[in-house]
Coordinates of C-alpha atoms in Angstrom, one line a residue:
M628 CA 7.1 23.1 49.7
I629 CA 6.3 22.9 46.0
A630 CA 7.8 25.7 44.0
L631 CA 4.8 26.6 41.9
M632 CA 3.5 29.7 43.4
G633 CA 3.9 32.9 41.4
A634 CA 2.1 36.0 40.6
P635 CA -0.7 34.7 38.3
V636 CA -1.3 36.8 35.2
S637 CA -4.2 35.9 32.9
L638 CA -6.2 37.3 30.1
A639 CA -9.2 37.5 32.5
Q640 CA -9.1 39.0 36.0
A641 CA -7.1 36.6 38.1
P642 CA -8.3 35.8 41.6
A643 CA -6.3 37.1 44.5
A644 CA -3.6 34.7 45.7
A645 CA -4.4 32.9 48.8
P646 CA -2.2 33.8 51.8
A647 CA 0.5 31.4 52.6
A648 CA -0.3 29.0 55.4
P649 CA 2.0 29.2 58.5
Q650 CA 4.5 26.5 58.7
S651 CA 3.3 23.7 60.9
P652 CA 5.4 21.7 63.4
A653 CA 5.0 18.7 61.1
Q654 CA 6.6 20.6 58.3
A655 CA 9.4 22.0 60.5
T656 CA 10.4 18.5 61.7
A657 CA 9.5 16.5 58.6
A658 CA 11.7 13.4 58.0
P659 CA 14.5 13.7 55.5
S660 CA 12.9 11.1 53.4
Q661 CA 10.1 13.5 52.4
M662 CA 10.7 14.8 48.9
P663 CA 9.3 18.1 47.7
A664 CA 6.9 18.0 44.8
P665 CA 8.6 18.6 41.4
P666 CA 7.5 21.7 39.4
P667 CA 5.7 20.9 36.2
Q668 CA 8.5 22.2 34.1
A669 CA 10.8 19.6 35.6
L670 CA 10.7 17.3 32.6
A671 CA 12.0 13.7 32.9
Q672 CA 14.2 14.1 29.9
N673 CA 16.6 11.5 28.6
N674 CA 20.0 13.0 29.7
H675 CA 21.8 10.6 27.4
A676 CA 19.8 11.7 24.3
S677 CA 22.1 12.5 21.4
V678 CA 19.8 15.3 20.1
K679 CA 17.6 17.6 22.0
I680 CA 15.4 20.0 20.1
T681 CA 13.4 23.1 21.1
L682 CA 9.9 23.8 19.8
D683 CA 11.1 26.4 17.3
E684 CA 13.7 23.9 16.0
A685 CA 11.1 21.2 15.8
I686 CA 8.8 23.4 13.7
Q687 CA 11.7 24.3 11.4
M688 CA 12.7 20.6 11.0
A689 CA 9.1 19.7 10.2
L690 CA 8.8 22.4 7.5
A691 CA 12.1 21.2 6.0
H692 CA 11.6 17.4 6.2
N693 CA 8.0 16.5 6.6
H694 CA 7.2 14.2 3.7
A695 CA 3.5 15.1 3.4
L696 CA 4.5 18.8 3.2
L697 CA 7.2 18.2 0.7
A698 CA 4.7 16.3 -1.5
A699 CA 2.3 19.3 -1.2
R700 CA 5.1 21.7 -2.2
S701 CA 5.6 19.8 -5.4
T702 CA 2.2 21.0 -6.5
I703 CA 3.7 24.5 -6.8
Q704 CA 6.3 23.3 -9.3
Q705 CA 3.6 21.4 -11.1
S706 CA 1.6 24.6 -11.4
Q707 CA 4.6 26.5 -12.6
A708 CA 5.2 23.9 -15.3
E709 CA 1.6 24.5 -16.4
E710 CA 2.5 28.1 -16.9
I711 CA 5.1 27.0 -19.4
T712 CA 2.5 25.0 -21.2
A713 CA 0.0 27.9 -21.2
N714 CA 2.5 30.3 -22.7
L715 CA 3.3 28.0 -25.7
R716 CA 2.4 29.2 -29.2
P717 CA 0.9 26.8 -31.8
D718 CA 3.3 24.9 -33.9
P719 CA 3.4 25.5 -37.6
V720 CA 2.2 22.6 -39.8
L721 CA 4.3 21.3 -42.7
L722 CA 2.4 19.9 -45.6
G723 CA 3.5 17.9 -48.7
D724 CA 2.0 15.8 -51.4
S725 CA 2.8 14.1 -54.7
Q726 CA 0.1 13.6 -57.3
F727 CA -0.3 11.8 -60.7
L728 CA 2.4 9.3 -60.0
P729 CA 2.1 6.2 -62.4
F730 CA 2.2 3.5 -59.8
F731 CA 0.1 1.2 -62.0
Q732 CA 2.2 1.9 -65.1
P733 CA 5.7 1.7 -63.9
N734 CA 7.1 1.7 -67.4
Q735 CA 6.2 5.4 -67.6
F736 CA 8.4 6.4 -64.6
S737 CA 11.0 8.7 -66.1
G738 CA 12.5 12.1 -65.3
E739 CA 10.6 13.6 -68.2
Y740 CA 7.2 12.3 -66.8
I741 CA 8.0 13.4 -63.3
D742 CA 8.9 16.9 -64.6
N743 CA 6.1 17.4 -67.0
S744 CA 3.1 15.3 -65.7
A745 CA 3.4 14.7 -62.0
Q746 CA 2.4 17.3 -59.4
F747 CA 4.3 18.1 -56.2
D748 CA 3.1 20.4 -53.4
V749 CA 4.9 21.7 -50.3
G750 CA 3.0 23.9 -47.9
L751 CA 3.2 25.5 -44.5
S752 CA 0.2 26.4 -42.4
Y753 CA 0.0 28.3 -39.1
L754 CA -2.9 28.9 -36.6
F755 CA -3.1 32.6 -35.6
E756 CA -4.9 32.8 -32.2
R757 CA -7.3 35.7 -31.9
G758 CA -8.4 37.4 -28.7
Q759 CA -5.0 37.2 -26.9
K760 CA -5.7 33.6 -26.0
R761 CA -2.1 32.8 -25.1
Q762 CA -1.9 35.9 -22.8
H763 CA -5.1 34.9 -21.0
R764 CA -4.0 31.3 -20.7
L765 CA -0.7 32.4 -19.1
Q766 CA -2.5 34.8 -16.7
A767 CA -5.0 32.1 -15.7
A768 CA -2.1 29.7 -15.0
K769 CA -0.2 32.3 -12.9
D770 CA -3.3 33.1 -10.9
Q771 CA -3.8 29.4 -10.2
T772 CA -0.1 29.1 -9.1
A773 CA -0.7 31.9 -6.6
V774 CA -3.6 30.0 -5.2
T775 CA -1.5 26.9 -4.9
V776 CA 1.3 28.7 -3.1
S777 CA -1.2 30.0 -0.5
Q778 CA -2.7 26.6 -0.1
V779 CA 0.7 25.1 0.6
A780 CA 1.4 27.9 3.1
D781 CA -1.9 26.9 4.8
N782 CA -0.5 23.3 5.0
E783 CA 2.6 24.7 6.7
R784 CA 0.4 26.5 9.2
T785 CA -1.5 23.3 10.1
L786 CA 1.7 21.4 10.3
A787 CA 3.3 23.9 12.7
F788 CA 0.3 23.6 15.0
N789 CA 0.4 19.8 14.9
V790 CA 4.1 19.8 15.8
A791 CA 3.5 22.2 18.7
Q792 CA 0.6 20.1 19.9
D793 CA 2.7 16.9 19.9
F794 CA 5.7 18.7 21.4
I795 CA 3.4 19.8 24.3
N796 CA 2.2 16.2 24.6
V797 CA 5.8 15.1 25.0
E798 CA 6.4 17.7 27.7
L799 CA 3.2 16.7 29.6
A800 CA 4.2 13.0 29.4
E801 CA 7.7 13.6 30.6
S802 CA 6.5 15.9 33.4
T803 CA 3.9 13.3 34.4
L804 CA 6.7 10.6 34.4
D805 CA 8.9 12.8 36.6
L806 CA 6.0 13.3 39.0
A807 CA 5.2 9.6 39.1
Q808 CA 8.9 8.7 39.8
Q809 CA 9.1 11.3 42.6
D810 CA 5.8 10.0 44.1
L811 CA 7.0 6.4 43.9
G812 CA 10.4 7.2 45.5
S813 CA 8.6 9.1 48.3
F814 CA 6.1 6.4 48.9
Q815 CA 8.8 3.7 49.0
N816 CA 10.5 5.7 51.8
T817 CA 7.1 5.7 53.6
L818 CA 6.8 2.0 53.0
A819 CA 10.2 1.3 54.6
I820 CA 9.2 3.3 57.7
S821 CA 5.9 1.4 57.9
Q822 CA 7.7 -1.9 57.7
A823 CA 9.9 -0.8 60.6
Q824 CA 6.8 0.2 62.5
Y825 CA 5.2 -3.2 61.8
N826 CA 8.4 -4.9 63.0
A827 CA 8.2 -2.9 66.2
G828 CA 4.6 -3.8 66.7
D829 CA 3.3 -0.2 66.2
I830 CA 1.0 -1.0 63.3
S831 CA -1.0 -4.1 62.3
Q832 CA -0.2 -6.4 59.4
D833 CA -3.4 -5.3 57.7
D834 CA -2.2 -1.7 57.7
L835 CA 1.1 -2.8 56.3
L836 CA -0.6 -4.8 53.5
K837 CA -2.7 -1.8 52.6
I838 CA 0.3 0.4 52.2
K839 CA 2.1 -2.3 50.1
L840 CA -1.0 -2.6 47.8
Q841 CA -1.0 1.2 47.4
Q842 CA 2.5 1.0 45.9
L843 CA 1.0 -0.8 42.9
Q844 CA -0.8 2.3 41.9
F845 CA 2.5 4.3 42.0
Q846 CA 4.3 1.7 39.9
T847 CA 1.5 1.6 37.4
D848 CA 1.6 5.4 37.1
V849 CA 5.3 5.2 36.2
S850 CA 4.7 2.5 33.6
Q851 CA 1.9 4.4 32.0
A852 CA 3.9 7.6 31.9
Q853 CA 6.9 5.9 30.4
L854 CA 4.7 4.4 27.6
A855 CA 3.0 7.8 27.0
T856 CA 6.5 9.4 26.7
V857 CA 7.7 6.9 24.2
Q858 CA 4.6 7.1 22.1
D859 CA 4.4 10.9 22.0
L860 CA 8.1 11.1 21.0
S861 CA 7.4 8.7 18.2
D862 CA 4.4 10.7 17.0
L863 CA 6.4 13.9 17.0
R864 CA 9.3 12.2 15.2
Q865 CA 6.9 11.3 12.4
L866 CA 5.9 14.9 11.9
L867 CA 9.5 16.1 12.0
G868 CA 10.5 13.6 9.2
Y869 CA 11.3 10.2 10.5
E870 CA 14.8 10.1 9.1
S871 CA 15.7 13.7 10.2
V872 CA 16.1 12.8 14.0
P873 CA 17.7 9.8 15.7
A874 CA 15.6 7.4 17.6
D875 CA 16.9 8.5 21.0
Y876 CA 16.2 12.2 20.6
D877 CA 14.4 14.3 23.2
V878 CA 12.7 17.7 23.6
A879 CA 14.2 20.7 25.3
G880 CA 11.5 23.0 26.5
Q881 CA 10.0 24.8 29.5
F882 CA 6.6 23.2 30.4
E883 CA 5.3 26.3 32.2
Y884 CA 2.7 29.0 32.2
Q885 CA 3.2 31.7 29.5
Q886 CA 1.4 35.0 29.7
L887 CA -0.2 36.3 26.5
P888 CA -1.4 39.9 26.4
G889 CA -3.7 41.2 23.7
N890 CA -7.4 41.4 22.9
L891 CA -9.8 39.7 20.5
E892 CA -10.1 42.5 18.0
D893 CA -6.3 42.8 17.6
F894 CA -6.0 39.1 17.0
Q895 CA -8.9 39.1 14.5
T896 CA -7.4 42.0 12.6
K897 CA -4.0 40.3 12.4
A898 CA -5.6 37.0 11.3
L899 CA -7.3 38.8 8.3
Q900 CA -3.9 39.9 7.3
N901 CA -2.0 36.7 7.8
R902 CA -4.2 33.7 7.2
P903 CA -3.0 31.9 4.1
D904 CA -6.3 30.1 3.6
L905 CA -8.1 33.4 3.4
R906 CA -5.5 34.7 1.0
A907 CA -6.0 31.6 -1.1
A908 CA -9.8 32.3 -1.2
Q909 CA -9.1 35.9 -2.2
Q910 CA -6.8 34.8 -5.0
G911 CA -9.4 32.2 -6.0
V912 CA -11.7 35.2 -7.0
T913 CA -8.9 36.6 -9.2
A914 CA -8.3 33.1 -10.7
A915 CA -12.0 32.8 -11.4
N916 CA -12.0 36.1 -13.3
S917 CA -9.0 35.0 -15.3
Q918 CA -10.8 31.8 -16.3
Y919 CA -13.8 33.9 -17.4
E920 CA -11.6 36.2 -19.5
L921 CA -9.9 33.1 -21.0
Q922 CA -13.2 31.5 -22.0
K923 CA -14.4 34.7 -23.6
A924 CA -11.2 34.8 -25.6
I925 CA -11.7 31.1 -26.6
G926 CA -15.1 32.2 -28.0
K927 CA -13.3 34.2 -30.7
R928 CA -12.4 32.0 -33.7
D929 CA -8.9 31.6 -34.9
V930 CA -7.5 32.0 -38.4
T931 CA -5.5 29.4 -40.1
A932 CA -3.2 30.6 -42.9
Q933 CA -1.4 28.4 -45.4
V934 CA 1.1 28.9 -48.2
N935 CA 1.8 26.2 -50.8
Y936 CA 4.5 25.8 -53.4
T937 CA 3.3 23.7 -56.3
H938 CA 5.3 22.2 -59.2
I939 CA 3.3 20.9 -62.1
A940 CA 4.0 20.6 -65.9
E941 CA 7.2 22.6 -65.6
V942 CA 5.4 25.4 -63.8
N943 CA 6.2 26.5 -60.3
T944 CA 3.4 28.3 -58.4
V945 CA 2.6 29.6 -55.0
S946 CA -0.9 29.3 -53.5
L947 CA -2.3 31.2 -50.4
F948 CA -5.1 29.8 -48.3
G949 CA -7.0 31.2 -45.3
Q950 CA -9.6 29.5 -43.0
I951 CA -11.8 30.6 -40.2
Q952 CA -14.8 29.1 -38.5
L953 CA -18.0 31.1 -38.6
P954 CA -19.3 31.4 -35.0
I955 CA -22.9 30.8 -35.9
F956 CA -23.8 28.1 -33.4
D957 CA -20.8 27.6 -31.2
R958 CA -19.5 30.8 -29.5
N959 CA -18.3 29.0 -26.4
Q960 CA -21.5 30.2 -24.6
G961 CA -21.6 27.3 -22.1
E962 CA -18.0 27.8 -20.8
I963 CA -18.4 31.5 -20.6
A964 CA -21.6 31.1 -18.5
R965 CA -20.0 28.4 -16.3
T966 CA -16.9 30.6 -15.5
R967 CA -19.2 33.6 -14.8
Y968 CA -21.0 31.5 -12.2
G969 CA -17.6 30.4 -11.0
I970 CA -16.8 34.0 -10.1
T971 CA -19.9 34.1 -7.9
Q972 CA -18.9 30.8 -6.3
A973 CA -15.3 32.1 -5.6
Q974 CA -16.7 35.3 -4.1
Q975 CA -19.0 33.3 -1.8
Q976 CA -16.1 31.1 -0.8
Q977 CA -14.1 34.2 0.1
Q978 CA -16.9 35.5 2.3
S979 CA -17.1 32.1 4.0
A980 CA -13.3 32.0 4.5
N981 CA -13.4 35.5 6.0
G982 CA -16.1 34.5 8.5
Q983 CA -14.3 31.2 9.3
V984 CA -11.1 33.2 10.2
L985 CA -13.0 35.4 12.6
T986 CA -14.8 32.5 14.1
D987 CA -11.5 30.5 14.5
V988 CA -9.8 33.4 16.3
R989 CA -12.8 33.9 18.6
D990 CA -13.1 30.3 19.5
A991 CA -9.4 30.0 20.1
F992 CA -9.3 33.1 22.2
E993 CA -12.2 32.1 24.4
G994 CA -10.6 28.6 24.8
L995 CA -7.4 30.3 25.9
R996 CA -9.2 32.5 28.4
S997 CA -11.1 29.5 29.9
N998 CA -7.9 27.4 30.2
D999 CA -6.1 30.4 31.6
S1000 CA -8.6 30.8 34.4
V1001 CA -8.3 27.1 35.3
V1002 CA -4.5 27.3 35.5
T1003 CA -4.7 30.4 37.5
L1004 CA -6.9 28.7 40.1
Y1005 CA -4.3 26.0 40.7
R1006 CA -1.5 28.6 40.9
S1007 CA -3.5 30.7 43.4
G1008 CA -2.8 28.3 46.2
Y1009 CA -4.4 24.9 45.6
L1010 CA -1.1 23.3 44.7
D1011 CA 0.5 24.5 47.9
Q1012 CA -2.5 23.4 49.9
A1013 CA -2.4 19.9 48.4
Q1014 CA 1.3 19.7 49.2
Q1015 CA 0.8 20.8 52.8
D1016 CA -2.1 18.4 53.4
R1017 CA 0.0 15.5 52.2
D1018 CA 3.0 16.5 54.3
I1019 CA 0.9 17.0 57.5
S1020 CA -0.9 13.7 57.0
E1021 CA 2.3 11.9 56.4
Y1022 CA 4.0 13.5 59.5
A1023 CA 0.9 12.7 61.6
Y1024 CA 0.7 9.1 60.4
R1025 CA 4.4 8.4 61.1
R1026 CA 3.9 9.5 64.7
G1027 CA 0.6 7.7 65.2
A1028 CA -1.6 10.8 65.2
A1029 CA -3.5 10.0 62.0
S1030 CA -5.0 6.8 60.6
L1031 CA -3.7 5.0 57.6
L1032 CA -6.9 5.8 55.6
D1033 CA -6.3 9.6 56.3
F1034 CA -2.8 9.4 55.0
L1035 CA -3.7 7.4 51.9
D1036 CA -6.5 9.8 51.1
A1037 CA -4.2 12.8 51.4
E1038 CA -1.7 11.0 49.2
R1039 CA -4.3 10.4 46.5
S1040 CA -5.6 14.0 46.7
Y1041 CA -2.1 15.3 46.3
R1042 CA -1.3 13.1 43.3
A1043 CA -4.6 13.9 41.6
T1044 CA -4.1 17.6 42.1
Q1045 CA -0.6 17.6 40.7
L1046 CA -1.7 15.5 37.7
A1047 CA -4.7 17.7 37.1
Y1048 CA -2.6 20.8 37.1
R1049 CA -0.2 19.4 34.6
Q1050 CA -3.1 18.5 32.3
A1051 CA -4.7 21.9 32.7
L1052 CA -1.3 23.5 31.9
A1053 CA -1.0 21.4 28.8
A1054 CA -4.5 22.3 27.7
Y1055 CA -3.6 26.0 28.2
L1056 CA -0.4 25.7 26.1
V1057 CA -2.3 23.8 23.4
S1058 CA -5.0 26.5 23.3
L1059 CA -2.2 29.1 23.0
E1060 CA -1.0 27.2 19.9
Q1061 CA -4.5 27.1 18.6
L1062 CA -4.7 30.8 18.8
R1063 CA -1.4 31.1 17.0
Q1064 CA -2.8 28.8 14.3
A1065 CA -6.0 30.8 14.1
V1066 CA -4.2 34.1 13.7
G1067 CA -1.8 32.6 11.1
T1068 CA 1.5 33.6 12.8
R1069 CA 3.5 32.5 15.7
S1070 CA 4.4 36.1 16.5
L1071 CA 1.6 37.2 18.7
P1072 CA 1.8 40.3 21.0

């Protein structure tokens, strides 16, 4: 009997479990060659793998080694470097000149001429920024860094979901491979018995050939499952950081149903508190206000002050200069208006992000409920019924009480039911990960 029955618990009302069917004589006297169906959590893992990782370990490895994420994180350091630039003060300007030098009358070059007739100036000028431009530049840069940090955190959220999805794909592939190998082994035992029946004259050659041809499907299923396992492990390795795990690594997880309590309103409330993309949109409004204040400060004209030391005709003098633009035409009106509209844009983007968060959580929650109901149907008795039908048909066929077509049909139904359940379970687990991604945290109730 397949060990998949359990008390089904779902987000929706689960149907009552079907009563267990009484054991038939066929089951009581089944041949030793009959193999019980493997549970879906029985993964066909590589026992010789040098490294086996759990889902939590896989996510942590991806966060530490994924090259795309590491590249995204460098934008934080770039933004912090821009803060340094924004906080810089203007450099002073050193001026110097020499006048009335007799280049075209070189015979007049003398110390007396230089001292009495030539003029030498040395000056220093400095730009004094008005309107606290430097402080506003620094604040705008810091606000943009905060947005960048939240955007990178959102990349981490997406990466964690992608890793979990690929991890589940590996579990599904290995569970499917284990099922295919179990089915192939069981069918080979049946083929051996059929060969003996043919040798004894109990079945026709046509029936024997049909059984042998049926074995091709089992062998094909094994090959396809092996390919899917290799490819899914390769895809997962790419997300983890190709160099961070060896080529012969494997996953270590339980491919089984996981109950998730909670309601939609609680998940949506938690998402509004945790989603980094929403936080980035909120910080975008703050950054837009900072840009607006900066452009208003830029509209205020700066003062340039200069002091000159002059030596001419044995006289040493000091000159003071000041310069400021008159804001008659250009008061930075265009940039001030643009950034004011930018605030409106950021506010609308925040509202859109807020609605998107609520929509994502609802869609993920409804998807989880739908997949949960499908898994619950299989767990309510259909898996056992498929197993029992296959066992009874096989027992009857071996004793001549059932036709070959009946036996092959029961075999196909059993295999299809088992595979469909594994796929439904994988879809449920992926929808659970989608809800975690939508809420913005892996710690759900």
